mmCIF file with all atom_site columns, C-alpha atoms in Angstrom:
data_model
loop_
_atom_site.group_PDB
_atom_site.id
_atom_site.type_symbol
_atom_site.label_atom_id
_atom_site.label_alt_id
_atom_site.label_comp_id
_atom_site.label_asym_id
_atom_site.label_entity_id
_atom_site.label_seq_id
_atom_site.pdbx_PDB_ins_code
_atom_site.Cartn_x
_atom_site.Cartn_y
_atom_site.Cartn_z
_atom_site.occupancy
_atom_site.B_iso_or_equiv
_atom_site.pdbx_formal_charge
_atom_site.auth_seq_id
_atom_site.auth_comp_id
_atom_site.auth_asym_id
_atom_site.auth_atom_id
_atom_site.pdbx_PDB_model_num
ATOM 1  C CA . MET M 1 1  ? 1.272   -3.693  18.226  1.00 0.00 ? 217 MET M CA 1
ATOM 2  C CA . GLU M 1 2  ? -1.348  -5.719  16.376  1.00 0.00 ? 218 GLU M CA 1
ATOM 3  C CA . LEU M 1 3  ? -1.452  -6.272  12.629  1.00 0.00 ? 219 LEU M CA 1
ATOM 4  C CA . ALA M 1 4  ? -4.492  -7.255  10.632  1.00 0.00 ? 220 ALA M CA 1
ATOM 5  C CA . THR M 1 5  ? -4.756  -8.899  7.256   1.00 0.00 ? 221 THR M CA 1
ATOM 6  C CA . PRO M 1 6  ? -4.983  -6.909  4.013   1.00 0.00 ? 222 PRO M CA 1
ATOM 7  C CA . SER M 1 7  ? -8.492  -5.759  3.264   1.00 0.00 ? 223 SER M CA 1
ATOM 8  C CA . SER M 1 8  ? -10.126 -5.366  -0.108  1.00 0.00 ? 224 SER M CA 1
ATOM 9  C CA . SER M 1 9  ? -11.203 -2.114  -1.705  1.00 0.00 ? 225 SER M CA 1
ATOM 10 C CA . ALA M 1 10 ? -14.751 -1.069  -2.494  1.00 0.00 ? 226 ALA M CA 1
ATOM 11 C CA . ASN M 1 11 ? -14.490 -2.965  -5.800  1.00 0.00 ? 227 ASN M CA 1
ATOM 12 C CA . PRO M 1 12 ? -13.281 -6.485  -4.948  1.00 0.00 ? 228 PRO M CA 1
ATOM 13 C CA . ALA M 1 13 ? -13.016 -7.492  -8.620  1.00 0.00 ? 229 ALA M CA 1
ATOM 14 C CA . ALA M 1 14 ? -10.370 -4.793  -9.181  1.00 0.00 ? 230 ALA M CA 1
ATOM 15 C CA . VAL M 1 15 ? -8.157  -5.869  -6.287  1.00 0.00 ? 231 VAL M CA 1
ATOM 16 C CA . ALA M 1 16 ? -4.935  -7.638  -7.197  1.00 0.00 ? 232 ALA M CA 1
ATOM 17 C CA . PRO M 1 17 ? -4.278  -10.383 -4.652  1.00 0.00 ? 233 PRO M CA 1
ATOM 18 C CA . VAL M 1 18 ? -1.222  -10.094 -2.454  1.00 0.00 ? 234 VAL M CA 1
ATOM 19 C CA . VAL M 1 19 ? 0.637   -13.277 -3.328  1.00 0.00 ? 235 VAL M CA 1
ATOM 20 C CA . SER M 1 20 ? 3.878   -12.980 -1.405  1.00 0.00 ? 236 SER M CA 1
ATOM 21 C CA . LEU M 1 21 ? 4.300   -12.238 2.267   1.00 0.00 ? 237 LEU M CA 1
ATOM 22 C CA . SER M 1 22 ? 7.948   -11.318 1.812   1.00 0.00 ? 238 SER M CA 1
ATOM 23 C CA . GLY M 1 23 ? 9.707   -8.694  -0.234  1.00 0.00 ? 239 GLY M CA 1
ATOM 24 C CA . TRP M 1 24 ? 9.206   -4.953  -0.413  1.00 0.00 ? 240 TRP M CA 1
ATOM 25 C CA . VAL M 1 25 ? 6.200   -2.624  -0.489  1.00 0.00 ? 241 VAL M CA 1
ATOM 26 C CA . VAL M 1 26 ? 5.764   1.062   -1.185  1.00 0.00 ? 242 VAL M CA 1
ATOM 27 C CA . GLN M 1 27 ? 3.580   2.816   1.369   1.00 0.00 ? 243 GLN M CA 1
ATOM 28 C CA . ILE M 1 28 ? 1.652   5.798   0.030   1.00 0.00 ? 244 ILE M CA 1
ATOM 29 C CA . GLY M 1 29 ? -0.396  6.876   3.005   1.00 0.00 ? 245 GLY M CA 1
ATOM 30 C CA . SER M 1 30 ? -2.208  5.987   6.190   1.00 0.00 ? 246 SER M CA 1
ATOM 31 C CA . PHE M 1 31 ? -5.823  6.927   6.902   1.00 0.00 ? 247 PHE M CA 1
ATOM 32 C CA . GLY M 1 32 ? -8.177  6.899   9.854   1.00 0.00 ? 248 GLY M CA 1
ATOM 33 C CA . THR M 1 33 ? -11.028 5.478   7.764   1.00 0.00 ? 249 THR M CA 1
ATOM 34 C CA . GLN M 1 34 ? -11.221 2.513   5.436   1.00 0.00 ? 250 GLN M CA 1
ATOM 35 C CA . GLN M 1 35 ? -13.229 4.612   2.965   1.00 0.00 ? 251 GLN M CA 1
ATOM 36 C CA . LYS M 1 36 ? -10.414 7.141   2.440   1.00 0.00 ? 252 LYS M CA 1
ATOM 37 C CA . ALA M 1 37 ? -7.889  4.337   2.026   1.00 0.00 ? 253 ALA M CA 1
ATOM 38 C CA . ASP M 1 38 ? -10.149 2.567   -0.486  1.00 0.00 ? 254 ASP M CA 1
ATOM 39 C CA . GLU M 1 39 ? -10.519 5.776   -2.512  1.00 0.00 ? 255 GLU M CA 1
ATOM 40 C CA . LEU M 1 40 ? -6.744  6.051   -2.883  1.00 0.00 ? 256 LEU M CA 1
ATOM 41 C CA . VAL M 1 41 ? -6.428  2.339   -3.694  1.00 0.00 ? 257 VAL M CA 1
ATOM 42 C CA . ALA M 1 42 ? -8.966  2.776   -6.500  1.00 0.00 ? 258 ALA M CA 1
ATOM 43 C CA . LYS M 1 43 ? -7.018  5.752   -7.937  1.00 0.00 ? 259 LYS M CA 1
ATOM 44 C CA . LEU M 1 44 ? -3.735  3.836   -7.814  1.00 0.00 ? 260 LEU M CA 1
ATOM 45 C CA . GLN M 1 45 ? -5.258  0.721   -9.370  1.00 0.00 ? 261 GLN M CA 1
ATOM 46 C CA . ALA M 1 46 ? -6.712  2.846   -12.181 1.00 0.00 ? 262 ALA M CA 1
ATOM 47 C CA . LYS M 1 47 ? -3.116  3.907   -12.919 1.00 0.00 ? 263 LYS M CA 1
ATOM 48 C CA . GLY M 1 48 ? -1.988  0.277   -13.059 1.00 0.00 ? 264 GLY M CA 1
ATOM 49 C CA . PHE M 1 49 ? -0.456  -0.086  -9.591  1.00 0.00 ? 265 PHE M CA 1
ATOM 50 C CA . ARG M 1 50 ? -1.064  -3.207  -7.459  1.00 0.00 ? 266 ARG M CA 1
ATOM 51 C CA . ALA M 1 51 ? -2.435  -1.266  -4.493  1.00 0.00 ? 267 ALA M CA 1
ATOM 52 C CA . PHE M 1 52 ? -3.993  -2.659  -1.342  1.00 0.00 ? 268 PHE M CA 1
ATOM 53 C CA . THR M 1 53 ? -4.848  -1.636  2.211   1.00 0.00 ? 269 THR M CA 1
ATOM 54 C CA . LEU M 1 54 ? -3.525  -3.050  5.452   1.00 0.00 ? 270 LEU M CA 1
ATOM 55 C CA . ALA M 1 55 ? -5.232  -2.291  8.748   1.00 0.00 ? 271 ALA M CA 1
ATOM 56 C CA . TYR M 1 56 ? -2.797  -1.537  11.557  1.00 0.00 ? 272 TYR M CA 1
ATOM 57 C CA . THR M 1 57 ? -3.707  -1.029  15.203  1.00 0.00 ? 273 THR M CA 1
ATOM 58 C CA . ALA M 1 58 ? -1.444  0.729   17.688  1.00 0.00 ? 274 ALA M CA 1
ATOM 59 C CA . SER M 1 59 ? -2.314  2.409   20.982  1.00 0.00 ? 275 SER M CA 1
ATOM 60 C CA . GLY M 1 60 ? -5.960  1.495   20.475  1.00 0.00 ? 276 GLY M CA 1
ATOM 61 C CA . ARG M 1 61 ? -6.253  3.323   17.141  1.00 0.00 ? 277 ARG M CA 1
ATOM 62 C CA . THR M 1 62 ? -6.714  1.580   13.800  1.00 0.00 ? 278 THR M CA 1
ATOM 63 C CA . LEU M 1 63 ? -5.101  3.084   10.723  1.00 0.00 ? 279 LEU M CA 1
ATOM 64 C CA . HIS M 1 64 ? -5.540  1.877   7.159   1.00 0.00 ? 280 HIS M CA 1
ATOM 65 C CA . ARG M 1 65 ? -2.249  1.875   5.296   1.00 0.00 ? 281 ARG M CA 1
ATOM 66 C CA . VAL M 1 66 ? -2.250  2.140   1.510   1.00 0.00 ? 282 VAL M CA 1
ATOM 67 C CA . ARG M 1 67 ? 0.542   0.166   -0.103  1.00 0.00 ? 283 ARG M CA 1
ATOM 68 C CA . VAL M 1 68 ? 1.724   -0.913  -3.540  1.00 0.00 ? 284 VAL M CA 1
ATOM 69 C CA . GLY M 1 69 ? 3.426   -4.250  -4.174  1.00 0.00 ? 285 GLY M CA 1
ATOM 70 C CA . PRO M 1 70 ? 4.860   -6.449  -2.898  1.00 0.00 ? 286 PRO M CA 1
ATOM 71 C CA . GLU M 1 71 ? 7.982   -6.679  -5.027  1.00 0.00 ? 287 GLU M CA 1
ATOM 72 C CA . GLN M 1 72 ? 10.723  -9.265  -4.660  1.00 0.00 ? 288 GLN M CA 1
ATOM 73 C CA . SER M 1 73 ? 13.553  -6.744  -4.927  1.00 0.00 ? 289 SER M CA 1
ATOM 74 C CA . ARG M 1 74 ? 14.193  -3.442  -3.209  1.00 0.00 ? 290 ARG M CA 1
ATOM 75 C CA . GLN M 1 75 ? 15.342  -2.058  -6.574  1.00 0.00 ? 291 GLN M CA 1
ATOM 76 C CA . LYS M 1 76 ? 11.921  -2.709  -8.162  1.00 0.00 ? 292 LYS M CA 1
ATOM 77 C CA . ALA M 1 77 ? 10.156  -1.139  -5.166  1.00 0.00 ? 293 ALA M CA 1
ATOM 78 C CA . ASP M 1 78 ? 12.422  1.912   -5.489  1.00 0.00 ? 294 ASP M CA 1
ATOM 79 C CA . GLN M 1 79 ? 11.477  2.218   -9.182  1.00 0.00 ? 295 GLN M CA 1
ATOM 80 C CA . ILE M 1 80 ? 7.789   2.147   -8.280  1.00 0.00 ? 296 ILE M CA 1
ATOM 81 C CA . ALA M 1 81 ? 8.381   4.753   -5.572  1.00 0.00 ? 297 ALA M CA 1
ATOM 82 C CA . LYS M 1 82 ? 9.990   7.051   -8.159  1.00 0.00 ? 298 LYS M CA 1
ATOM 83 C CA . ARG M 1 83 ? 6.956   6.683   -10.452 1.00 0.00 ? 299 ARG M CA 1
ATOM 84 C CA . LEU M 1 84 ? 4.627   7.469   -7.556  1.00 0.00 ? 300 LEU M CA 1
ATOM 85 C CA . GLU M 1 85 ? 6.720   10.457  -6.536  1.00 0.00 ? 301 GLU M CA 1
ATOM 86 C CA . ALA M 1 86 ? 6.495   11.779  -10.106 1.00 0.00 ? 302 ALA M CA 1
ATOM 87 C CA . ASP M 1 87 ? 2.684   11.519  -9.743  1.00 0.00 ? 303 ASP M CA 1
ATOM 88 C CA . GLY M 1 88 ? 2.801   13.746  -6.656  1.00 0.00 ? 304 GLY M CA 1
ATOM 89 C CA . TYR M 1 89 ? 2.768   11.135  -3.887  1.00 0.00 ? 305 TYR M CA 1
ATOM 90 C CA . GLN M 1 90 ? 5.246   10.865  -1.021  1.00 0.00 ? 306 GLN M CA 1
ATOM 91 C CA . PRO M 1 91 ? 6.096   7.151   -1.094  1.00 0.00 ? 307 PRO M CA 1
ATOM 92 C CA . HIS M 1 92 ? 8.081   5.205   1.478   1.00 0.00 ? 308 HIS M CA 1
ATOM 93 C CA . VAL M 1 93 ? 9.722   1.852   0.644   1.00 0.00 ? 309 VAL M CA 1
ATOM 94 C CA . ALA M 1 94 ? 9.501   -0.713  3.462   1.00 0.00 ? 310 ALA M CA 1
ATOM 95 C CA . PRO M 1 95 ? 9.925   -4.449  4.006   1.00 0.00 ? 311 PRO M CA 1
ATOM 96 C CA . GLN M 1 96 ? 6.707   -6.430  3.615   1.00 0.00 ? 312 GLN M CA 1
ATOM 97 C CA . GLU M 1 97 ? 5.275   -7.222  7.062   1.00 0.00 ? 313 GLU M CA 1
#
């Protein structure tokens, strides 16, 4: 398993930097193309979420995960997940990698 660094969206000025490498994130989706991931990041950022992408390679295939956060506490990440679920997403809370 190989992990890559977070990548920026199509609009770098709108990207909130990922400050902490520990804590909790809310994963919204995983896409085969960076473009699809960037489109979702832009939608989430327009709603005020600190969204970013993270490229992940396994079995020779690269996926682009869309995540929100990180948050210091699991409780805060759970609150964000509930907001995202109310917006129609299927969020998953996970430890920051």
